[in-house]
GROMACS .gro file of C-alpha atoms in nm:
model
  199
    1MET     CA    1   0.000   0.000   0.000
    2LEU     CA    2   0.123   0.347  -0.087
    3THR     CA    3   0.149   0.604   0.191
    4VAL     CA    4   0.145   0.977   0.127
    5TYR     CA    5   0.250   1.231   0.387
    6GLY     CA    6   0.090   1.562   0.296
    7ARG     CA    7  -0.196   1.802   0.349
    8PRO     CA    8  -0.501   1.889   0.139
    9ASN     CA    9  -0.426   2.263   0.130
   10SER     CA   10  -0.074   2.213  -0.008
   11SER     CA   11  -0.044   2.269  -0.382
   12ASN     CA   12   0.248   2.026  -0.403
   13SER     CA   13   0.053   1.757  -0.217
   14ALA     CA   14  -0.252   1.826  -0.433
   15LYS     CA   15  -0.058   1.739  -0.748
   16VAL     CA   16   0.025   1.397  -0.605
   17PHE     CA   17  -0.333   1.335  -0.489
   18TRP     CA   18  -0.463   1.422  -0.836
   19LEU     CA   19  -0.221   1.188  -1.011
   20LEU     CA   20  -0.313   0.905  -0.775
   21ASP     CA   21  -0.678   0.964  -0.866
   22GLU     CA   22  -0.589   0.955  -1.238
   23LEU     CA   23  -0.406   0.626  -1.184
   24GLY     CA   24  -0.696   0.484  -0.981
   25MET     CA   25  -0.465   0.400  -0.693
   26ASP     CA   26  -0.551   0.357  -0.327
   27TYR     CA   27  -0.321   0.507  -0.067
   28ASP     CA   28  -0.302   0.587   0.301
   29LEU     CA   29  -0.283   0.959   0.374
   30ILE     CA   30  -0.091   1.069   0.682
   31LEU     CA   31  -0.189   1.431   0.737
   32THR     CA   32   0.141   1.612   0.771
   33GLY     CA   33   0.265   1.967   0.734
   34ARG     CA   34   0.154   2.313   0.836
   35GLY     CA   35  -0.151   2.282   1.061
   36PHE     CA   36  -0.130   1.904   1.064
   37GLY     CA   37   0.141   1.658   1.168
   38ALA     CA   38   0.494   1.773   1.245
   39THR     CA   39   0.767   1.761   0.982
   40ASP     CA   40   1.055   1.840   1.218
   41THR     CA   41   1.064   1.505   1.392
   42PRO     CA   42   1.361   1.270   1.347
   43GLU     CA   43   1.127   1.015   1.189
   44PHE     CA   44   1.001   1.254   0.924
   45ARG     CA   45   1.344   1.405   0.860
   46ALA     CA   46   1.475   1.053   0.799
   47MET     CA   47   1.234   1.040   0.504
   48ASN     CA   48   1.287   1.398   0.385
   49PRO     CA   49   1.581   1.586   0.534
   50PHE     CA   50   1.423   1.917   0.430
   51GLY     CA   51   1.103   1.860   0.627
   52LYS     CA   52   0.865   1.929   0.340
   53VAL     CA   53   0.554   1.755   0.207
   54PRO     CA   54   0.461   1.561   0.008
   55VAL     CA   55   0.655   1.245   0.079
   56LEU     CA   56   0.561   0.913  -0.079
   57ARG     CA   57   0.644   0.577   0.073
   58ASP     CA   58   0.607   0.274  -0.154
   59ASP     CA   59   0.718  -0.024   0.055
   60GLU     CA   60   1.088   0.048   0.113
   61THR     CA   61   1.108   0.328  -0.144
   62VAL     CA   62   1.073   0.685  -0.018
   63VAL     CA   63   1.037   0.973  -0.266
   64TRP     CA   64   1.020   1.345  -0.189
   65GLU     CA   65   0.988   1.657  -0.409
   66SER     CA   66   0.648   1.663  -0.575
   67ASN     CA   67   0.769   1.642  -0.936
   68ALA     CA   68   0.994   1.349  -0.849
   69VAL     CA   69   0.695   1.180  -0.683
   70LEU     CA   70   0.485   1.235  -0.996
   71ARG     CA   71   0.752   1.090  -1.223
   72TYR     CA   72   0.804   0.794  -0.991
   73LEU     CA   73   0.434   0.711  -0.980
   74ALA     CA   74   0.382   0.751  -1.354
   75GLY     CA   75   0.689   0.542  -1.429
   76ARG     CA   76   0.629   0.275  -1.166
   77TYR     CA   77   0.255   0.235  -1.219
   78GLY     CA   78   0.229   0.322  -1.589
   79PRO     CA   79   0.253   0.300  -1.876
   80THR     CA   80   0.041   0.607  -1.903
   81THR     CA   81  -0.008   0.888  -2.151
   82LEU     CA   82   0.046   1.123  -1.858
   83TRP     CA   83   0.422   1.061  -1.891
   84PRO     CA   84   0.486   0.893  -2.227
   85HIS     CA   85   0.734   0.610  -2.274
   86ASP     CA   86   0.876   0.770  -2.590
   87HIS     CA   87   1.173   0.980  -2.480
   88ALA     CA   88   1.107   1.266  -2.721
   89GLU     CA   89   0.744   1.294  -2.614
   90ARG     CA   90   0.842   1.259  -2.249
   91SER     CA   91   1.093   1.543  -2.287
   92ILE     CA   92   0.809   1.778  -2.386
   93VAL     CA   93   0.622   1.688  -2.068
   94ASP     CA   94   0.939   1.726  -1.861
   95ARG     CA   95   1.017   2.067  -2.010
   96TRP     CA   96   0.675   2.203  -1.921
   97MET     CA   97   0.688   2.046  -1.575
   98ASP     CA   98   1.016   2.220  -1.504
   99TRP     CA   99   0.904   2.545  -1.664
  100ALA     CA  100   0.589   2.556  -1.452
  101SER     CA  101   0.791   2.485  -1.138
  102LEU     CA  102   1.060   2.744  -1.212
  103SER     CA  103   0.903   3.021  -1.422
  104LEU     CA  104   0.532   3.023  -1.336
  105THR     CA  105   0.486   2.916  -0.976
  106PRO     CA  106   0.761   3.110  -0.789
  107PRO     CA  107   0.670   3.463  -0.907
  108LEU     CA  108   0.299   3.390  -0.871
  109THR     CA  109   0.352   3.260  -0.518
  110ARG     CA  110   0.557   3.566  -0.420
  111LEU     CA  111   0.295   3.798  -0.572
  112ARG     CA  112   0.008   3.629  -0.389
  113LYS     CA  113   0.194   3.627  -0.057
  114ALA     CA  114   0.288   3.995  -0.089
  115ARG     CA  115  -0.070   4.093  -0.162
  116SER     CA  116  -0.203   3.871   0.117
  117ALA     CA  117   0.035   4.040   0.360
  118GLY     CA  118  -0.080   4.384   0.244
  119ARG     CA  119   0.259   4.480   0.105
  120SER     CA  120   0.261   4.739  -0.169
  121GLY     CA  121   0.431   4.689  -0.500
  122ASP     CA  122   0.381   4.421  -0.760
  123GLY     CA  123   0.743   4.351  -0.850
  124ASP     CA  124   0.662   3.996  -0.956
  125LEU     CA  125   0.362   4.088  -1.169
  126PRO     CA  126   0.562   4.132  -1.495
  127ALA     CA  127   0.709   3.781  -1.460
  128VAL     CA  128   0.365   3.636  -1.388
  129LEU     CA  129   0.213   3.814  -1.687
  130ALA     CA  130   0.495   3.693  -1.911
  131ALA     CA  131   0.438   3.335  -1.797
  132VAL     CA  132   0.061   3.334  -1.841
  133THR     CA  133   0.097   3.509  -2.179
  134ALA     CA  134   0.335   3.236  -2.294
  135MET     CA  135   0.086   2.971  -2.182
  136ASP     CA  136  -0.204   3.149  -2.349
  137GLU     CA  137  -0.014   3.167  -2.678
  138LEU     CA  138   0.085   2.800  -2.665
  139LEU     CA  139  -0.270   2.693  -2.584
  140ALA     CA  140  -0.397   2.858  -2.900
  141GLY     CA  141  -0.267   2.549  -3.080
  142SER     CA  142  -0.309   2.264  -2.832
  143HIS     CA  143  -0.556   2.148  -2.571
  144PHE     CA  144  -0.292   2.089  -2.303
  145LEU     CA  145   0.062   2.202  -2.235
  146ALA     CA  146   0.243   1.905  -2.392
  147GLY     CA  147  -0.007   1.838  -2.670
  148ASP     CA  148  -0.369   1.731  -2.694
  149ALA     CA  149  -0.370   1.491  -2.398
  150LEU     CA  150  -0.350   1.562  -2.028
  151SER     CA  151   0.000   1.502  -1.891
  152LEU     CA  152   0.208   1.549  -1.578
  153ALA     CA  153   0.289   1.897  -1.710
  154ASP     CA  154  -0.075   2.000  -1.664
  155ILE     CA  155  -0.090   1.848  -1.316
  156VAL     CA  156   0.217   2.050  -1.217
  157ALA     CA  157   0.085   2.375  -1.365
  158ALA     CA  158  -0.274   2.333  -1.244
  159PRO     CA  159  -0.243   2.483  -0.892
  160SER     CA  160  -0.086   2.799  -1.035
  161VAL     CA  161  -0.343   2.821  -1.315
  162HIS     CA  162  -0.618   2.791  -1.055
  163ARG     CA  163  -0.460   3.062  -0.842
  164TRP     CA  164  -0.396   3.289  -1.141
  165PHE     CA  165  -0.770   3.302  -1.208
  166ARG     CA  166  -0.827   3.426  -0.854
  167LEU     CA  167  -0.633   3.746  -0.934
  168PRO     CA  168  -0.801   4.053  -1.085
  169GLU     CA  169  -0.555   4.061  -1.375
  170ALA     CA  170  -0.690   3.727  -1.500
  171GLY     CA  171  -0.996   3.903  -1.637
  172GLU     CA  172  -0.787   4.090  -1.894
  173GLY     CA  173  -0.799   3.849  -2.187
  174PHE     CA  174  -0.621   3.511  -2.182
  175ALA     CA  175  -0.911   3.334  -2.352
  176ASN     CA  176  -0.701   3.028  -2.442
  177LEU     CA  177  -0.583   2.990  -2.084
  178ALA     CA  178  -0.940   3.026  -1.959
  179ALA     CA  179  -1.055   2.751  -2.196
  180TYR     CA  180  -0.766   2.536  -2.072
  181ALA     CA  181  -0.877   2.589  -1.711
  182GLU     CA  182  -1.224   2.472  -1.814
  183ARG     CA  183  -1.075   2.157  -1.965
  184LEU     CA  184  -0.884   2.091  -1.644
  185SER     CA  185  -1.212   2.130  -1.454
  186GLU     CA  186  -1.354   1.836  -1.646
  187ARG     CA  187  -1.122   1.605  -1.449
  188PRO     CA  188  -1.264   1.489  -1.114
  189GLY     CA  189  -0.917   1.488  -0.956
  190TYR     CA  190  -0.866   1.852  -1.051
  191ARG     CA  191  -1.199   1.953  -0.904
  192ARG     CA  192  -1.139   1.757  -0.585
  193HIS     CA  193  -0.776   1.837  -0.513
  194ILE     CA  194  -0.714   2.171  -0.686
  195ARG     CA  195  -1.031   2.371  -0.744
  196ASP     CA  196  -1.212   2.276  -0.423
  197ALA     CA  197  -0.911   2.241  -0.192
  198LEU     CA  198  -0.673   2.527  -0.271
  199SER     CA  199  -0.728   2.893  -0.192
   0.00000   0.00000   0.00000
């Protein structure tokens, strides 16, 4: 039986929960992280020395870092179109996974946290706008980030896409991105773990 250490209001945990739903896999959830179980115990740090969720335990295998967990699950319990076997096709998914993690999510997270804390200045807004503009342009020609089928790239980007549409700037165009968000909403795992669980 798989065990996941995480929390429902964590975007990184949510990605793992959604993939497990897509794979139709049962798992035990150990509520862990901010507001739930401690991550600074010796037992947890033995699994993840950085004290972060999610962490996946699959028998004797322990995997941390959400994207690594996604790749492990898709590879171990595939084959699946979510992370194709063909290396060229897989590289497209990997590129968008890394791009979403490095170029979309960090500036959006900083922007949201600054606004939530009431700090003035939107220094990260240009980077966020550049990222969502790039996605909107790409999605003019494909249904999902890595082509016309849902992939791990979409699961990685989904929490940030959801949170982008909670900002006032999201109303200024971005029709392709809005249609993409609607397509994501057709997936039960997205609705359950992203749309209905994340602020």
